[in-house]
Short mmCIF file of C-alpha atoms and ligand atoms in Angstrom, two decimals:
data_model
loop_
_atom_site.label_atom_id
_atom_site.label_comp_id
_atom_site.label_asym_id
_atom_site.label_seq_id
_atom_site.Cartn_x
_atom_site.Cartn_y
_atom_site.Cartn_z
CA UNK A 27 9.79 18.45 -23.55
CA UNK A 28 9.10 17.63 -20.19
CA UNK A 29 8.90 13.54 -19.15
CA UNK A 30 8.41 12.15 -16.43
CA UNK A 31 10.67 8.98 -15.59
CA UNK A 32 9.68 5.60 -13.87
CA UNK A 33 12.06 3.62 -11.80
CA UNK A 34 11.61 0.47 -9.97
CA UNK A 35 12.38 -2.04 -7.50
CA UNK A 36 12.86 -5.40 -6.45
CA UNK A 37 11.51 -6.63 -9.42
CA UNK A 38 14.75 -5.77 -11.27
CA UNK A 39 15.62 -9.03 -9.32
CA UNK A 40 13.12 -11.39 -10.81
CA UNK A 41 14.68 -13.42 -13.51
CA UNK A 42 11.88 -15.19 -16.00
CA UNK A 43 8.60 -13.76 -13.92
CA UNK A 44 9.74 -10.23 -14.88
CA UNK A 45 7.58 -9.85 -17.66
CA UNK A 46 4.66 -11.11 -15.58
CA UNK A 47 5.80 -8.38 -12.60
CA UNK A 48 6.44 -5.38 -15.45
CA UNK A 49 3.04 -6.31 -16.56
CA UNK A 50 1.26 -6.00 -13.84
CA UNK A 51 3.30 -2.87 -12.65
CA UNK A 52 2.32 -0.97 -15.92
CA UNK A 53 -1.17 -1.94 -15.94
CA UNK A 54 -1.26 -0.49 -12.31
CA UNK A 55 0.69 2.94 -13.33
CA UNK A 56 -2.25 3.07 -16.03
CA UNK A 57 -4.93 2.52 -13.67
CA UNK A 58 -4.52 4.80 -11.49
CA UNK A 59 -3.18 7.56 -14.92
CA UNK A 60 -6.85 6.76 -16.08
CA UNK A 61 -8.37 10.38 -16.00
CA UNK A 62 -5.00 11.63 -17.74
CA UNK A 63 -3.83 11.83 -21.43
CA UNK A 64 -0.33 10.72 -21.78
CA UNK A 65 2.05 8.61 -23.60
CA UNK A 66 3.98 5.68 -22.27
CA UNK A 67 6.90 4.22 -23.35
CA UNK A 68 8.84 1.49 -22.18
CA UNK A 69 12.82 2.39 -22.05
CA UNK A 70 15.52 0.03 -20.82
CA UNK A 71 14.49 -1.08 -17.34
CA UNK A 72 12.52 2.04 -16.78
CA UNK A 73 8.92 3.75 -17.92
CA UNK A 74 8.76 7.05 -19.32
CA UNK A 75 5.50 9.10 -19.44
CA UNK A 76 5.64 12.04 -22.42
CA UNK A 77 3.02 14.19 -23.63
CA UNK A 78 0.67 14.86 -20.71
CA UNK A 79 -0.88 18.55 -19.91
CA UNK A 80 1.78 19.80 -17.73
CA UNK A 81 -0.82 21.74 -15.80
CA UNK A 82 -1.42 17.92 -14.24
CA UNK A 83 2.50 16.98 -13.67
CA UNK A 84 2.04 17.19 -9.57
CA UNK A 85 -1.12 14.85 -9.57
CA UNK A 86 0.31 12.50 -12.20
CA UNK A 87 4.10 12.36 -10.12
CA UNK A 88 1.52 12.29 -7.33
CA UNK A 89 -0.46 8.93 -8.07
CA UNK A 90 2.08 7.18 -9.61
CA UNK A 91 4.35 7.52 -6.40
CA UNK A 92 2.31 5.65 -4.93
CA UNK A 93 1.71 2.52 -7.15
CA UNK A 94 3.76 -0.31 -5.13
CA UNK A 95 6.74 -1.98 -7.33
CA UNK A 96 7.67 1.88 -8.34
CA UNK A 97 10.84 2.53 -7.00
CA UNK A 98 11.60 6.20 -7.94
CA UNK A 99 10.57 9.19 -9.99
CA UNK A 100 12.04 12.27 -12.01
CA UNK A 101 10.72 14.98 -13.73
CA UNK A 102 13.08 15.43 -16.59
CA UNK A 103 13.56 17.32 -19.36
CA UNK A 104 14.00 15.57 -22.74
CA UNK A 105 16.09 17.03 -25.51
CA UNK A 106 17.94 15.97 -28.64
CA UNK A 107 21.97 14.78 -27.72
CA UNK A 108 23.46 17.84 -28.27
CA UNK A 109 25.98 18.98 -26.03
CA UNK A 110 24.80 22.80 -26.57
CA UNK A 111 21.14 22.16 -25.77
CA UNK A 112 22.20 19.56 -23.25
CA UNK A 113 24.27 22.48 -21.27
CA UNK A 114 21.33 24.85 -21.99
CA UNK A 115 19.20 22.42 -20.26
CA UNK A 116 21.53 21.49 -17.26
CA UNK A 117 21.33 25.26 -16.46
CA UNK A 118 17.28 24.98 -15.71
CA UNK A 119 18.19 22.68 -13.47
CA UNK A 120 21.11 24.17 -11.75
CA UNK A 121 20.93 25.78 -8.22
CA UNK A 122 22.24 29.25 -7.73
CA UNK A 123 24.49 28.13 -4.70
CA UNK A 124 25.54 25.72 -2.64
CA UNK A 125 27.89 22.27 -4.12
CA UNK A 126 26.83 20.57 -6.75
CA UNK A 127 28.07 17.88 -9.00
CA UNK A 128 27.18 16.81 -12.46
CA UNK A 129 26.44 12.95 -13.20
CA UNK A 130 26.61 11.69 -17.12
CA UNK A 131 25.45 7.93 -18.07
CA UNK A 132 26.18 8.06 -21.60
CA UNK A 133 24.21 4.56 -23.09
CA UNK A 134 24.78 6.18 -26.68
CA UNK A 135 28.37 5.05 -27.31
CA UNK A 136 28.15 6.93 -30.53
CA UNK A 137 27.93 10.52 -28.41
CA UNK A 138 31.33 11.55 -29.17
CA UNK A 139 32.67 12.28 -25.61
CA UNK A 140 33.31 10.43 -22.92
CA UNK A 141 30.97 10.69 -19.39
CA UNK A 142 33.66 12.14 -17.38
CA UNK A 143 34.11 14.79 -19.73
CA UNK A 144 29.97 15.50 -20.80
CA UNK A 145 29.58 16.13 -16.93
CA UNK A 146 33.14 18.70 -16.61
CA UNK A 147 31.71 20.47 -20.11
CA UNK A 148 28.04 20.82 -18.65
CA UNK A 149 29.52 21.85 -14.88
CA UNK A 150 31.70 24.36 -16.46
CA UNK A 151 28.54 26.12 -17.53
CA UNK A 152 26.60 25.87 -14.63
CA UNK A 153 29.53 27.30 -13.26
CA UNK A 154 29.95 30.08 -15.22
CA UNK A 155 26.20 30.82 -15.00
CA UNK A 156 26.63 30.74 -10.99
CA UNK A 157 29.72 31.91 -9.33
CA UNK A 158 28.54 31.09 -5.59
CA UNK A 159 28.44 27.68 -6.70
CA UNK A 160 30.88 24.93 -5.48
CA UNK A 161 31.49 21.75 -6.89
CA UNK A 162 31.60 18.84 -4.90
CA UNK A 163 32.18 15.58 -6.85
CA UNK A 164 32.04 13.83 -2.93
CA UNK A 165 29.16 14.59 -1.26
CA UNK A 166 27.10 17.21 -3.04
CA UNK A 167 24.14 18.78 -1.94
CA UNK A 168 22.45 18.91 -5.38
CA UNK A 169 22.99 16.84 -8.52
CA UNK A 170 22.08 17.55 -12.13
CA UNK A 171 21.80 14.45 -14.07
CA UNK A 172 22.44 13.68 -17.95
CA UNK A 173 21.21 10.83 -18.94
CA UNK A 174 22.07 10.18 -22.83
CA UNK A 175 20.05 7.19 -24.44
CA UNK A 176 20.48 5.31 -27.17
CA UNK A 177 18.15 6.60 -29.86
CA UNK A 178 19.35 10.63 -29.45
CA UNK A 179 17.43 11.77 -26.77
CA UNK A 180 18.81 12.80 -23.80
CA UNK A 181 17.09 13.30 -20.28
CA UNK A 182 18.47 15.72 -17.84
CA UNK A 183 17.02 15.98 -14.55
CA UNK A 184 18.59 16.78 -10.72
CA UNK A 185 15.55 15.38 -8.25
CA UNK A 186 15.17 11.34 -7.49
CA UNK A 187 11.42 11.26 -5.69
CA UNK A 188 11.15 8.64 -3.64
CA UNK A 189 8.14 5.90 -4.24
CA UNK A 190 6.81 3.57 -2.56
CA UNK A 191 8.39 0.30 -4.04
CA UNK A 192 7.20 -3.06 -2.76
CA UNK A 193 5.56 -5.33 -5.32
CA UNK A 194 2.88 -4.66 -7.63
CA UNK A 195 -0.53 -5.49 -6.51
CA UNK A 196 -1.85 -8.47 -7.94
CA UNK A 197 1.35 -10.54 -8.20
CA UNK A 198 1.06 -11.63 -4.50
CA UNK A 199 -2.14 -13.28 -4.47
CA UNK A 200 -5.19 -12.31 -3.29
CA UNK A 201 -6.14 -12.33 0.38
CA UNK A 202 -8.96 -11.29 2.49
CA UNK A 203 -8.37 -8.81 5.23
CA UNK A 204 -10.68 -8.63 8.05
CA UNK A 205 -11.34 -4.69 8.41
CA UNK A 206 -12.56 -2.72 12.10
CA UNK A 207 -12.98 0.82 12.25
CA UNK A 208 -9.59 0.64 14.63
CA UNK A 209 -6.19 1.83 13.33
CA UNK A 210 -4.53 -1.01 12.77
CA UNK A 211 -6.02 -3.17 10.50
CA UNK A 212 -6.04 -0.38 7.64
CA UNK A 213 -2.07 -0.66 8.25
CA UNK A 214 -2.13 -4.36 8.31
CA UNK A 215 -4.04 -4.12 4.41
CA UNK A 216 -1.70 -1.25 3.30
CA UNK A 217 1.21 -3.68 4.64
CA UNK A 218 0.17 -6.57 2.37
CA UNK A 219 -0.68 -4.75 -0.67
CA UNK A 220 2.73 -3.49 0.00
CA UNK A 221 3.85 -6.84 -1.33
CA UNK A 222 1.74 -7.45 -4.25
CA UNK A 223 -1.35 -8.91 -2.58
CA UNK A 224 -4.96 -7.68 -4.00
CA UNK A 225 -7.04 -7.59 -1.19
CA UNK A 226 -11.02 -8.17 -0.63
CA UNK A 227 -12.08 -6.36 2.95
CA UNK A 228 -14.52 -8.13 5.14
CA UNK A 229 -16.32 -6.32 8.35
CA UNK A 230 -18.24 -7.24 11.14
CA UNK A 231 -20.95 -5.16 12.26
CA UNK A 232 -23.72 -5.60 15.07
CA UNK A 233 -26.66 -3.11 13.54
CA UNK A 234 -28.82 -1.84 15.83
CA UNK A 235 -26.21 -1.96 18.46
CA UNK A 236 -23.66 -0.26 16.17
CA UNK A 237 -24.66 2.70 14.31
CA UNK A 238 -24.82 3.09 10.54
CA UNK A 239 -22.14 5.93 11.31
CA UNK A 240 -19.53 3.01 12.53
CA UNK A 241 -20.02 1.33 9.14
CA UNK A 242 -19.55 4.33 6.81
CA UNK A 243 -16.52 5.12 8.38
CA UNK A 244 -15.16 1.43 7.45
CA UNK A 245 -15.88 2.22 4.04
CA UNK A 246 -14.70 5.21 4.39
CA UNK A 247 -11.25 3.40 5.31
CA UNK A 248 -11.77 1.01 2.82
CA UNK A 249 -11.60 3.91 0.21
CA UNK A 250 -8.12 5.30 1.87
CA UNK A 251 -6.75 1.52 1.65
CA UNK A 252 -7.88 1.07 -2.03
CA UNK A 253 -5.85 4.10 -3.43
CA UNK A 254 -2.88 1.75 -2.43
CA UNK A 255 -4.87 -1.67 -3.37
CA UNK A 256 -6.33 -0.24 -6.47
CA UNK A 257 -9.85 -2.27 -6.08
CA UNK A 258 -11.72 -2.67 -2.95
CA UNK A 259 -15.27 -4.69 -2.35
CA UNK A 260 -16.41 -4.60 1.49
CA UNK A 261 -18.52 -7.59 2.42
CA UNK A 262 -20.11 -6.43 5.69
CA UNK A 263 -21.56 -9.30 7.47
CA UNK A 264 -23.94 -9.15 10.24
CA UNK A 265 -22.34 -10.21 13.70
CA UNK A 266 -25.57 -9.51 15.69
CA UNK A 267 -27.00 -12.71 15.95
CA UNK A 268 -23.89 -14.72 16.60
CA UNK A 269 -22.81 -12.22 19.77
CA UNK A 270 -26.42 -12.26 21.24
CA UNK A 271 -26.01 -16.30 20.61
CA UNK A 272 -22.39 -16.04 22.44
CA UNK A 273 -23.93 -13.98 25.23
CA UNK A 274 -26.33 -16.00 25.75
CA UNK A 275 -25.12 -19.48 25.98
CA UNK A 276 -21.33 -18.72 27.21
CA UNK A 277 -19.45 -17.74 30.03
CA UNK A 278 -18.83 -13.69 29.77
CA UNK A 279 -15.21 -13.73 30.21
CA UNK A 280 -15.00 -15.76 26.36
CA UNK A 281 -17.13 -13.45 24.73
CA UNK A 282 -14.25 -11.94 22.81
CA UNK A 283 -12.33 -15.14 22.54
CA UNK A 284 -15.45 -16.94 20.92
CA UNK A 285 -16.13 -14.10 18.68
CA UNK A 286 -12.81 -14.06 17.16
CA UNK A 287 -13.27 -17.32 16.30
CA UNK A 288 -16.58 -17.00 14.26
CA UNK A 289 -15.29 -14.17 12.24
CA UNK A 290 -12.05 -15.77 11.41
CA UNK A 291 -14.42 -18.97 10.08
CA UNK A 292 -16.74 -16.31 8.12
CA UNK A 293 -13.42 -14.29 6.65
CA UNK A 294 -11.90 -17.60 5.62
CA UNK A 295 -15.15 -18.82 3.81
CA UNK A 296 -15.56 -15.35 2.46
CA UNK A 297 -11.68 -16.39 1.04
CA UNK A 298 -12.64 -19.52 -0.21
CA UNK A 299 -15.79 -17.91 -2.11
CA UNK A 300 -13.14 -15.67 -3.85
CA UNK A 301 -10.46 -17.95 -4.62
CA UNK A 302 -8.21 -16.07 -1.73
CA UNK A 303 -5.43 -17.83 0.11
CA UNK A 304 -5.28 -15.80 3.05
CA UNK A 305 -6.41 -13.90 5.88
CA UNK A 306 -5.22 -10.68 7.32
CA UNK A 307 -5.76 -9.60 10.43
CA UNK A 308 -3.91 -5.65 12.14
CA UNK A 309 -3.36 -8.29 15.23
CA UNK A 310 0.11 -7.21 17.36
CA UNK A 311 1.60 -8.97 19.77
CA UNK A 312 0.07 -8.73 23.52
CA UNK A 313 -1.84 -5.50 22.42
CA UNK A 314 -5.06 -6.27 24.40
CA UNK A 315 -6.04 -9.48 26.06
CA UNK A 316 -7.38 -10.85 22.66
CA UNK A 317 -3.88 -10.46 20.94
CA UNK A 318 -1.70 -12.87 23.52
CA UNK A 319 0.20 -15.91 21.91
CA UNK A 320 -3.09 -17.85 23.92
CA UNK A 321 -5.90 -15.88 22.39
CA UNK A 322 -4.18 -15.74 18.88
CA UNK A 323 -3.59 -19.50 19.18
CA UNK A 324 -7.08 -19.89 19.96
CA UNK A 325 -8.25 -17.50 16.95
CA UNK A 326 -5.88 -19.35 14.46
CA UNK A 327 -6.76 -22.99 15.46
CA UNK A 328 -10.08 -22.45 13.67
CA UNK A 329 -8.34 -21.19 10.66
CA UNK A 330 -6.99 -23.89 7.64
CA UNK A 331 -5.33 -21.28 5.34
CA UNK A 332 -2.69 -18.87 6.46
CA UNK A 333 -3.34 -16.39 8.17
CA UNK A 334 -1.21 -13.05 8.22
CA UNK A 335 -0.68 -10.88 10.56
CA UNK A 336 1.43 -8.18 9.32
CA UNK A 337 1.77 -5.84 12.35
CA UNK A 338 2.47 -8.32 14.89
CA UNK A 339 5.97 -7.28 15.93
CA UNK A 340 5.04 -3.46 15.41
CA UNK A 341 4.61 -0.99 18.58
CA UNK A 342 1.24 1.07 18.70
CA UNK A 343 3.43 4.26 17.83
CA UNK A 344 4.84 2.44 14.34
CA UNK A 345 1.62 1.46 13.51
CA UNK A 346 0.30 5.23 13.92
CA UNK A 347 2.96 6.55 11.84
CA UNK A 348 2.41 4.21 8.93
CA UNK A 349 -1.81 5.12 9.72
CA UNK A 350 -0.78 8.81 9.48
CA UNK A 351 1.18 8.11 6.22
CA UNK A 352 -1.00 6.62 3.96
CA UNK A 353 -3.98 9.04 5.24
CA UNK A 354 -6.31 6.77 7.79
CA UNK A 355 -5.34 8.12 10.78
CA UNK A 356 -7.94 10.75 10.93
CA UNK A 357 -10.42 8.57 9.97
CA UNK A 358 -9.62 5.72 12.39
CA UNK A 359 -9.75 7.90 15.53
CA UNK A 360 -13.75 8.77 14.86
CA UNK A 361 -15.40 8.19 17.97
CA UNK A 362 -18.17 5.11 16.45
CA UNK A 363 -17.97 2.03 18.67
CA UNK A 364 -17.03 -1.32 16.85
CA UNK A 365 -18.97 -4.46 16.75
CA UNK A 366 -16.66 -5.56 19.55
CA UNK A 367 -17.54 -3.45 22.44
CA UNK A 368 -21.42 -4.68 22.67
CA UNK A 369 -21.65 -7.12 24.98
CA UNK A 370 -17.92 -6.28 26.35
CA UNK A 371 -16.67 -8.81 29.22
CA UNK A 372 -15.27 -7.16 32.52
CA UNK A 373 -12.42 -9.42 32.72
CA UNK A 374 -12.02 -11.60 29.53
CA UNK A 375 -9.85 -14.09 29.37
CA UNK A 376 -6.11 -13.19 28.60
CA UNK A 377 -4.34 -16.88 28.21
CA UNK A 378 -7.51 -18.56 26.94
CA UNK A 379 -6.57 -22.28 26.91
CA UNK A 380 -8.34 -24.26 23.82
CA UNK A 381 -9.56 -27.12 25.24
CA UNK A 382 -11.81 -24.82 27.46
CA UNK A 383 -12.51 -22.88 24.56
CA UNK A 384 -13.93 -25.30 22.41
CA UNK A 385 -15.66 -26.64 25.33
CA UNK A 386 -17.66 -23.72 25.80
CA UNK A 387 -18.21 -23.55 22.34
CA UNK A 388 -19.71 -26.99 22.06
CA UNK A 389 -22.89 -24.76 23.21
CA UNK A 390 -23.20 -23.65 19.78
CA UNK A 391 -24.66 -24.34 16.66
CA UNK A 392 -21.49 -22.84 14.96
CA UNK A 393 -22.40 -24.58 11.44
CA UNK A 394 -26.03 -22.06 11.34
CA UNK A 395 -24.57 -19.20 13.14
CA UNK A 396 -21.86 -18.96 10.20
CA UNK A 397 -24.32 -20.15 7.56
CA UNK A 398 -26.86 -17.13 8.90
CA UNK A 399 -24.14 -14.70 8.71
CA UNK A 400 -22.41 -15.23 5.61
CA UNK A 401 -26.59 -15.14 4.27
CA UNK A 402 -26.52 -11.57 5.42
CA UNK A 403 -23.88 -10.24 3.38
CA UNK A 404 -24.23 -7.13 2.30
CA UNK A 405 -21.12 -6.19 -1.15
CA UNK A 406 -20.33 -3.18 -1.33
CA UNK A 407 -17.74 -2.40 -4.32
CA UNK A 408 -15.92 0.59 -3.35
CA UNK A 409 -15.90 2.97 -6.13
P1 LIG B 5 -8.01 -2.37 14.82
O1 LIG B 5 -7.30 -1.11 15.18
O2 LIG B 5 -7.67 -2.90 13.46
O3 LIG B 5 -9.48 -2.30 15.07
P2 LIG B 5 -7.60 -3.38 17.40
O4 LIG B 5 -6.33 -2.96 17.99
O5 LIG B 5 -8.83 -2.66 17.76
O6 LIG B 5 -7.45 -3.44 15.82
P3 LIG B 5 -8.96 -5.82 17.91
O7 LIG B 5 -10.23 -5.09 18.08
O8 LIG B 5 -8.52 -6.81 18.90
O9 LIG B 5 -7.71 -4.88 17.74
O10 LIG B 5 -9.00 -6.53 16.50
C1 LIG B 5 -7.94 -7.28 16.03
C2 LIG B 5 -8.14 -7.50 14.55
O11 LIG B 5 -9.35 -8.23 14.32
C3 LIG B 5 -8.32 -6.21 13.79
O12 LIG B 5 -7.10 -5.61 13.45
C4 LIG B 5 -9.11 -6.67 12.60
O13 LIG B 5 -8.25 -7.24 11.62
C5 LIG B 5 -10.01 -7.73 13.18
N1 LIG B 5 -11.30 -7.15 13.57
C6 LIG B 5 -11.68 -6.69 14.77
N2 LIG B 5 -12.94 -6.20 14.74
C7 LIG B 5 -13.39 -6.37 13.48
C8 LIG B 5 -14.61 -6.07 12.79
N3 LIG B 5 -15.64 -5.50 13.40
N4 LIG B 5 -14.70 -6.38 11.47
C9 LIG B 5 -13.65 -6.95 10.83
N5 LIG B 5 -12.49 -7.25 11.42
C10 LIG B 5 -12.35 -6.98 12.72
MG1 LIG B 6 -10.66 -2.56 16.82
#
């Protein structure tokens, strides 16, 4: 019968949590399973699925790759410990050239023969079934595995597919990540579900001036990002009134500087309304003016829970190949504008110091702007 078999990662190193972390990790796998039949079973510090409509095995190997906290997949074959159907098996499995070796873990004591000798038995007759075959004990190109376990079944396999690992979402906390339409802050989201946070997306949008096209294509993102978060809601909040306010009553060159400000306030009241701990901005170092140690400072001073910026020692050209790999990339290169480029200063301010900020801020009524905006919120659960 053909299985498919669940490794995973780090949280082999949790001591007492690791009943939490597995049961997170399996309610995940089964989430995203939840269009397939299958069985699940639970086997010695690993998962093994049985019984699903094979016609499905690519989608299923497919989605559950990609559930953080899963370390590693194979697509086995399950038969009774027997060394004759064990050998028949190995040969499914067997290349027709090249080196190979064979690898035994025997956790059946009672199997009468020792690893060392299983895996010379078993290469013997992938030998004999391929005479341009090498072995290589060393540094082989392929391996078959036999894994024997201890109620006598035995899985053999040869391919290890890599997964994502990380830690399963939802034993990191929850956090709030402020979403653009831009490339990076996707990446930051993917970064922190990466390591168990579930994640609520907040955007800023400045309808009429940005087009109902800009939006969609957030929530378009926002649907890439949840098949790694596993549940998305978008609160979009209107940002018009506060940057006509800003234009109006303060210097140009702080437009930007100002505006960061207000939606860090809104995303970390957004948090508070949702029992998050944190906010994530796609922020990297020196970037653009509004990313310098000054600006950043100047964002983060209004903040009073952490705020994480996962991307802030990453190059544009990492960032794009994480974007590429989890699928955003295409959509974070559509042309829309982002709230941020109404109203766009000539020369802002690169090394904004705060005591001139807030000065210039003091023109506000920042209490009602926020209050106004986090009134306009419009929830949209991504489905
Ligand atoms: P991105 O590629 O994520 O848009 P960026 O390089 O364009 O980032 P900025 O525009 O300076 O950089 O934005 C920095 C961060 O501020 C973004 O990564 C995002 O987390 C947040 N942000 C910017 N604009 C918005 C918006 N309209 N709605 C929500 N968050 C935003
Ligand atoms: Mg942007």
């Amino acid at each position: 019968m053909k299985v498919i078999i669940i490794r995973y990662g780090e949280i082999h190193l949790k001591g007492n949590n690791r009943d939490f972390f597995e049961s997170v990790l399996v309610a995940n796998i089964r989430k995203v399973l939840a269009e397939y039949k299958y069985e699940f079973a639970r086997s010695n510090a690993r998962y093994v699925i049985r019984s699903f409509d094979e016609m499905y095995l690519d989608e299923i190997v497919d989605a559950v790759k990609n559930v953080f906290g899963v370390h590693s997949l194979s697509i086995a074959e399950e038969v009774d410990s027997d060394l004759e159907q064990i050998c028949q098996t190995a040969l499914l499995f067997a290349p027709s050239s090249g080196t190979f070796k064979v690898n035994t873990n025997r956790a059946d004591k009672r199997f009468p023969m020792p690893s060392m000798k299983i895996s010379a038995e078993v290469g013997g007759v992938i030998l004999d079934h391929n005479p341009a075959l090498k072995v290589d004990l060393l540094n082989p190109q392929h391996t078959v595995s036999i894994d024997i376990r201890e109620n006598g079944k035995t899985f053999v396999f040869s391919q290890v597919i890599k997964a994502v690992n990380g830690m399963p979402v939802g034993t990191g906390g929850k956090g709030i990540v402020m979403l653009s339409g831009g490339i990076d802050s996707p990446v930051a989201a993917y970064m922190m579900a990466k390591r168990g946070m579930s994640l609520r997306a907040v955007h800023f949008h400045s309808f009429p001036y940005t087009s109902m096209q800009a939006k969609q294509k957030v929530l378009d993102l926002a649907k890439i990002v949840k098949k790694y978060t596993l549940r998305m809601t978008v609160d979009v909040v209107s940002f018009t009134e506060i940057q006509t306010a800003i234009h109006e009553k303060c210097p140009e060159e702080y437009m930007i500087t100002i505006m960061r400000r207000f939606m860090m306030r809104i995303a970390e009241r957004i948090a508070r309304m949702n029992s998050a701990g944190a906010v994530i901005t796609g922020e990297s170092l020196g970037q653009v003016a509004s990313q310098t140690l000054e600006s950043i400072t100047s964002t983060n001073s209004v903040a009073t829970i952490p705020v994480f910026r996962p991307l802030i020692g990453f190059d544009k050209d990492e960032i794009i190949e994480i974007s590429q790999k989890i699928g955003a990339f295409e959509t974070s290169i559509l042309p829309y504008e982002d709230c941020c480029t109404i109203f766009l200063p000539k020369r802002p301010v690169t090394k904004p110091r705060l005591s001139a900020v807030e000065k210039v801020e003091s023109a506000l009524d920042v209490e009602t702007l926020v209050n106004n905006a986090l009134n306009s919120i419009e929830t949209v659960v991504i489905e």
